[in-house]
Each structure stands twice: as C-alpha cells, then as structure tokens.
C-alpha cells in the first residue's frame, strides 16, 4: 500500500477529480501518425512538469492549437514508450508483455484500453470486447484524453511507489481504477447504465476485492 503525505493526497485528489469535458471529437486520429490524438492542445502547457520543469501541472493552461497553428507531439506517450523500451532491454523476460501492452500501440489511449481490458477481463467479459468499449469512449472524448495524461503525471510526481510513467500505466491499480471510473462515468452519461455498473463492479472486484 502506497503511503502519501496529506498534502500530496489532497493534491492528487484535486487532479483526479477534474471533470472530463464531454465534447466529442468528430473523428479518431489515433492511428494517423501525422496527427496525434492530443494535437488539439499545447502539451507543454498541459504538462509543465515534464516539458518545462514547472512543479505542478496547471489544468487551466490548456490552449487550443486552432488559435496558434503550431504542431506538437505527445511527451507523455513518448516517455511511456521510451521507458518500455528501456525496461524490455533490462528485463528480456518482460519484452513480450511490454510489446503487447505498450510498444505495439500507436497512442496512449489504445495502450490504456489494452491494459484495462486485460486486467478486467473474465471468461464471460472478453478482453477484445472491453478494449473496444474503452477505446470507443476515450478516443472520442478530448477531455478524457487530457485527463488520463494529467493523472499519469500526478502519479509520477506524487506517488513514491511510481517509478515511471510506464509503471503507472501498467502496474498501479489506483491509476487503472481511476481511468475505469472515468470510462464508466462517460457510459453512464450516455445512458448505458447497465454497462457502466458492470465496469464499476468488475473494477471493484479486480482492484479492491
């Protein structure tokens, strides 16, 4: 069990409780290498800790690229991939797992969907079905795309047990639980209440049962 100071715990809750924007994206650009899924934001503004060394990410500093005409990459996803490659070299026995979970995907959204689907699957709720559900929600919700990155940054900065961005995505049940809740909440708001309850129940069983 990870121990956080009161200040860090309250700060983490503040980031985790940030409400997702519910504006849907008109199309999914995740598979298009020329247009990353977070191209609507200036990532150095969203992730100042990673990009420019500011101590705490500021969710109010998100700026639309439509007004700037600039193109940017995805520093969080780049860091996750680089860490996965490094870990695969250090621990060859994990290379297949790291490839399937991270390196075979073209964006953080799909990697997260894969990780959550494989952690929550059971004999009657297949991983392929769950991945379709997770990706279908996350890839069409720009606010959630922003939130999953803010969350992974918060865990990396404030959780002593979080060694890297990659470890937060793959191993921290707190991060995985939070993202499952985000997807379930979005499904509930879409009127898919039974599916939302099923995800919430399964997450409770897997992560906290």
Short mmCIF file of C-alpha atoms in Angstrom, two decimals:
data_model
loop_
_atom_site.label_atom_id
_atom_site.label_comp_id
_atom_site.label_asym_id
_atom_site.label_seq_id
_atom_site.Cartn_x
_atom_site.Cartn_y
_atom_site.Cartn_z
CA UNK A 1 0.00 0.00 0.00
CA UNK A 2 1.45 3.34 -1.03
CA UNK A 3 1.77 5.99 1.66
CA UNK A 4 1.24 9.60 0.65
CA UNK A 5 1.55 12.69 2.78
CA UNK A 6 -1.63 14.64 3.49
CA UNK A 7 -0.55 17.45 1.16
CA UNK A 8 0.20 15.04 -1.68
CA UNK A 9 -3.00 13.10 -1.10
CA UNK A 10 -5.12 16.23 -1.31
CA UNK A 11 -3.23 17.43 -4.37
CA UNK A 12 -3.75 14.08 -6.11
CA UNK A 13 -7.45 14.09 -5.32
CA UNK A 14 -7.65 17.58 -6.80
CA UNK A 15 -6.23 16.40 -10.11
CA UNK A 16 -8.16 13.13 -10.10
CA UNK A 17 -11.45 14.90 -9.52
CA UNK A 18 -11.06 17.15 -12.55
CA UNK A 19 -14.23 16.73 -14.57
CA UNK A 20 -13.93 15.32 -18.07
CA UNK A 21 -15.02 17.54 -20.92
CA UNK A 22 -17.92 15.90 -22.71
CA UNK A 23 -17.36 17.39 -26.13
CA UNK A 24 -16.93 14.55 -28.59
CA UNK A 25 -14.24 14.53 -31.22
CA UNK A 26 -15.57 14.35 -34.76
CA UNK A 27 -13.09 11.65 -35.71
CA UNK A 28 -10.32 9.46 -34.30
CA UNK A 29 -6.80 10.45 -35.34
CA UNK A 30 -5.05 7.91 -33.12
CA UNK A 31 -3.91 5.75 -35.99
CA UNK A 32 -2.67 8.70 -38.03
CA UNK A 33 0.99 9.32 -37.25
CA UNK A 34 0.83 12.84 -38.64
CA UNK A 35 -1.92 13.93 -36.25
CA UNK A 36 -1.58 12.71 -32.64
CA UNK A 37 -4.79 12.42 -30.58
CA UNK A 38 -3.72 15.30 -28.35
CA UNK A 39 -2.96 17.65 -31.24
CA UNK A 40 -5.72 19.95 -30.01
CA UNK A 41 -3.58 21.04 -27.05
CA UNK A 42 -0.24 22.65 -26.42
CA UNK A 43 1.27 19.83 -24.41
CA UNK A 44 3.99 21.98 -22.90
CA UNK A 45 1.13 23.90 -21.28
CA UNK A 46 -0.76 20.80 -20.15
CA UNK A 47 2.33 19.03 -18.79
CA UNK A 48 4.67 21.73 -17.47
CA UNK A 49 6.43 19.28 -15.12
CA UNK A 50 7.54 17.08 -17.98
CA UNK A 51 8.05 19.70 -20.64
CA UNK A 52 9.31 22.86 -19.00
CA UNK A 53 10.09 21.99 -15.39
CA UNK A 54 7.22 23.70 -13.55
CA UNK A 55 6.46 21.88 -10.30
CA UNK A 56 2.71 21.26 -10.68
CA UNK A 57 0.62 20.78 -13.86
CA UNK A 58 -1.99 23.50 -14.29
CA UNK A 59 -5.18 22.21 -15.95
CA UNK A 60 -6.25 25.79 -16.66
CA UNK A 61 -3.38 26.30 -19.09
CA UNK A 62 -4.77 24.13 -21.88
CA UNK A 63 -4.67 26.06 -25.15
CA UNK A 64 -6.20 25.07 -28.47
CA UNK A 65 -3.84 24.69 -31.40
CA UNK A 66 -6.53 26.13 -33.63
CA UNK A 67 -5.50 29.57 -32.43
CA UNK A 68 -1.77 29.03 -32.73
CA UNK A 69 -1.22 26.99 -35.89
CA UNK A 70 1.56 25.02 -34.18
CA UNK A 71 2.05 21.25 -34.26
CA UNK A 72 3.23 19.31 -31.21
CA UNK A 73 3.94 15.74 -30.18
CA UNK A 74 2.82 13.82 -27.12
CA UNK A 75 5.57 13.95 -24.46
CA UNK A 76 3.77 11.66 -22.00
CA UNK A 77 3.29 8.94 -24.60
CA UNK A 78 6.85 9.40 -25.85
CA UNK A 79 8.11 8.93 -22.27
CA UNK A 80 5.97 5.80 -21.76
CA UNK A 81 7.32 4.22 -24.94
CA UNK A 82 10.93 5.10 -24.16
CA UNK A 83 10.64 3.67 -20.66
CA UNK A 84 9.04 0.49 -22.01
CA UNK A 85 11.90 0.01 -24.48
CA UNK A 86 14.43 0.53 -21.72
CA UNK A 87 12.68 -1.93 -19.39
CA UNK A 88 12.46 -4.54 -22.16
CA UNK A 89 16.23 -4.32 -22.60
CA UNK A 90 16.85 -4.63 -18.85
CA UNK A 91 14.34 -7.47 -18.34
CA UNK A 92 14.07 -9.53 -21.55
CA UNK A 93 11.53 -11.83 -19.91
CA UNK A 94 9.09 -8.89 -19.92
CA UNK A 95 9.74 -7.91 -23.53
CA UNK A 96 6.66 -9.67 -24.93
CA UNK A 97 4.45 -8.19 -22.22
CA UNK A 98 5.82 -4.68 -22.78
CA UNK A 99 5.46 -5.00 -26.54
CA UNK A 100 1.85 -6.19 -26.33
CA UNK A 101 0.88 -3.62 -23.70
CA UNK A 102 2.69 -0.53 -24.97
CA UNK A 103 5.07 -0.79 -27.91
CA UNK A 104 2.56 -2.34 -30.33
CA UNK A 105 0.16 0.60 -29.93
CA UNK A 106 0.27 3.97 -31.66
CA UNK A 107 -1.07 6.16 -28.84
CA UNK A 108 -1.61 6.27 -25.09
CA UNK A 109 -5.36 5.83 -25.49
CA UNK A 110 -5.07 2.43 -27.18
CA UNK A 111 -2.36 1.26 -24.78
CA UNK A 112 -4.53 2.21 -21.81
CA UNK A 113 -7.53 0.45 -23.35
CA UNK A 114 -5.45 -2.70 -23.82
CA UNK A 115 -4.11 -2.65 -20.25
CA UNK A 116 -7.52 -2.07 -18.68
CA UNK A 117 -9.21 -4.67 -20.87
CA UNK A 118 -6.70 -7.36 -19.95
CA UNK A 119 -6.86 -6.57 -16.25
CA UNK A 120 -10.67 -6.59 -16.15
CA UNK A 121 -11.44 -9.49 -18.46
CA UNK A 122 -13.09 -12.68 -17.25
CA UNK A 123 -14.44 -15.78 -19.03
CA UNK A 124 -17.70 -14.04 -19.97
CA UNK A 125 -16.38 -10.49 -20.47
CA UNK A 126 -13.72 -10.79 -23.14
CA UNK A 127 -10.66 -8.56 -23.40
CA UNK A 128 -11.43 -7.75 -27.04
CA UNK A 129 -14.91 -6.55 -26.11
CA UNK A 130 -13.60 -4.47 -23.22
CA UNK A 131 -10.89 -2.88 -25.35
CA UNK A 132 -13.50 -1.83 -27.90
CA UNK A 133 -15.51 -0.23 -25.10
CA UNK A 134 -12.57 1.62 -23.56
CA UNK A 135 -11.13 2.85 -26.85
CA UNK A 136 -14.57 3.78 -28.14
CA UNK A 137 -15.04 6.13 -25.20
CA UNK A 138 -11.53 7.53 -24.71
CA UNK A 139 -10.74 8.16 -28.38
CA UNK A 140 -13.86 10.30 -28.79
CA UNK A 141 -13.55 12.37 -25.62
CA UNK A 142 -10.89 15.07 -25.75
CA UNK A 143 -11.41 15.95 -22.10
CA UNK A 144 -10.69 12.38 -21.09
CA UNK A 145 -7.58 12.26 -23.28
CA UNK A 146 -6.32 15.27 -21.38
CA UNK A 147 -7.29 13.79 -18.00
CA UNK A 148 -5.51 10.45 -18.46
CA UNK A 149 -2.30 12.38 -19.08
CA UNK A 150 -2.81 14.75 -16.16
CA UNK A 151 -3.45 11.72 -13.93
CA UNK A 152 -0.36 9.83 -15.01
CA UNK A 153 1.72 12.96 -14.42
CA UNK A 154 0.22 13.34 -10.94
CA UNK A 155 1.02 9.73 -10.00
CA UNK A 156 4.56 10.08 -11.35
CA UNK A 157 5.17 13.25 -9.32
CA UNK A 158 3.41 12.42 -6.06
CA UNK A 159 3.37 8.66 -5.51
CA UNK A 160 6.69 7.35 -4.11
CA UNK A 161 5.93 3.86 -5.43
CA UNK A 162 5.55 5.14 -9.01
CA UNK A 163 8.95 4.72 -10.62
CA UNK A 164 7.99 5.93 -14.09
CA UNK A 165 5.13 6.85 -16.40
CA UNK A 166 5.26 3.30 -17.73
CA UNK A 167 4.86 1.76 -14.27
CA UNK A 168 1.84 3.97 -13.53
CA UNK A 169 0.12 2.75 -16.68
CA UNK A 170 0.95 -0.93 -16.22
CA UNK A 171 1.07 -1.62 -12.50
CA UNK A 172 -0.66 0.99 -10.33
CA UNK A 173 -4.17 -0.13 -9.51
CA UNK A 174 -5.06 3.38 -8.34
CA UNK A 175 -4.39 4.80 -11.80
CA UNK A 176 -6.18 1.92 -13.53
CA UNK A 177 -9.17 2.21 -11.21
CA UNK A 178 -9.44 5.94 -11.84
CA UNK A 179 -9.43 5.52 -15.62
CA UNK A 180 -12.02 2.73 -15.43
CA UNK A 181 -14.21 5.06 -13.38
CA UNK A 182 -13.81 7.81 -15.97
CA UNK A 183 -14.98 5.48 -18.74
CA UNK A 184 -17.86 4.12 -16.63
CA UNK A 185 -18.95 7.68 -15.83
CA UNK A 186 -18.94 8.58 -19.52
CA UNK A 187 -21.00 5.49 -20.33
CA UNK A 188 -23.48 6.39 -17.58
CA UNK A 189 -23.87 9.87 -19.06
CA UNK A 190 -24.54 8.25 -22.44
CA UNK A 191 -27.42 6.29 -20.92
CA UNK A 192 -25.54 2.98 -20.96
CA UNK A 193 -26.17 2.50 -17.26
CA UNK A 194 -26.00 -1.30 -17.09
CA UNK A 195 -22.62 -1.39 -18.83
CA UNK A 196 -21.33 1.38 -16.56
CA UNK A 197 -22.40 -0.58 -13.48
CA UNK A 198 -20.82 -3.76 -14.85
CA UNK A 199 -17.47 -1.99 -15.33
CA UNK A 200 -17.63 -0.42 -11.88
CA UNK A 201 -18.43 -3.76 -10.28
CA UNK A 202 -15.69 -5.58 -12.16
CA UNK A 203 -13.14 -2.88 -11.28
CA UNK A 204 -14.05 -3.14 -7.59
CA UNK A 205 -13.63 -6.91 -7.74
CA UNK A 206 -10.27 -6.82 -9.54
CA UNK A 207 -8.59 -3.82 -7.96
CA UNK A 208 -10.05 -3.78 -4.45
CA UNK A 209 -11.68 -7.20 -3.97
#
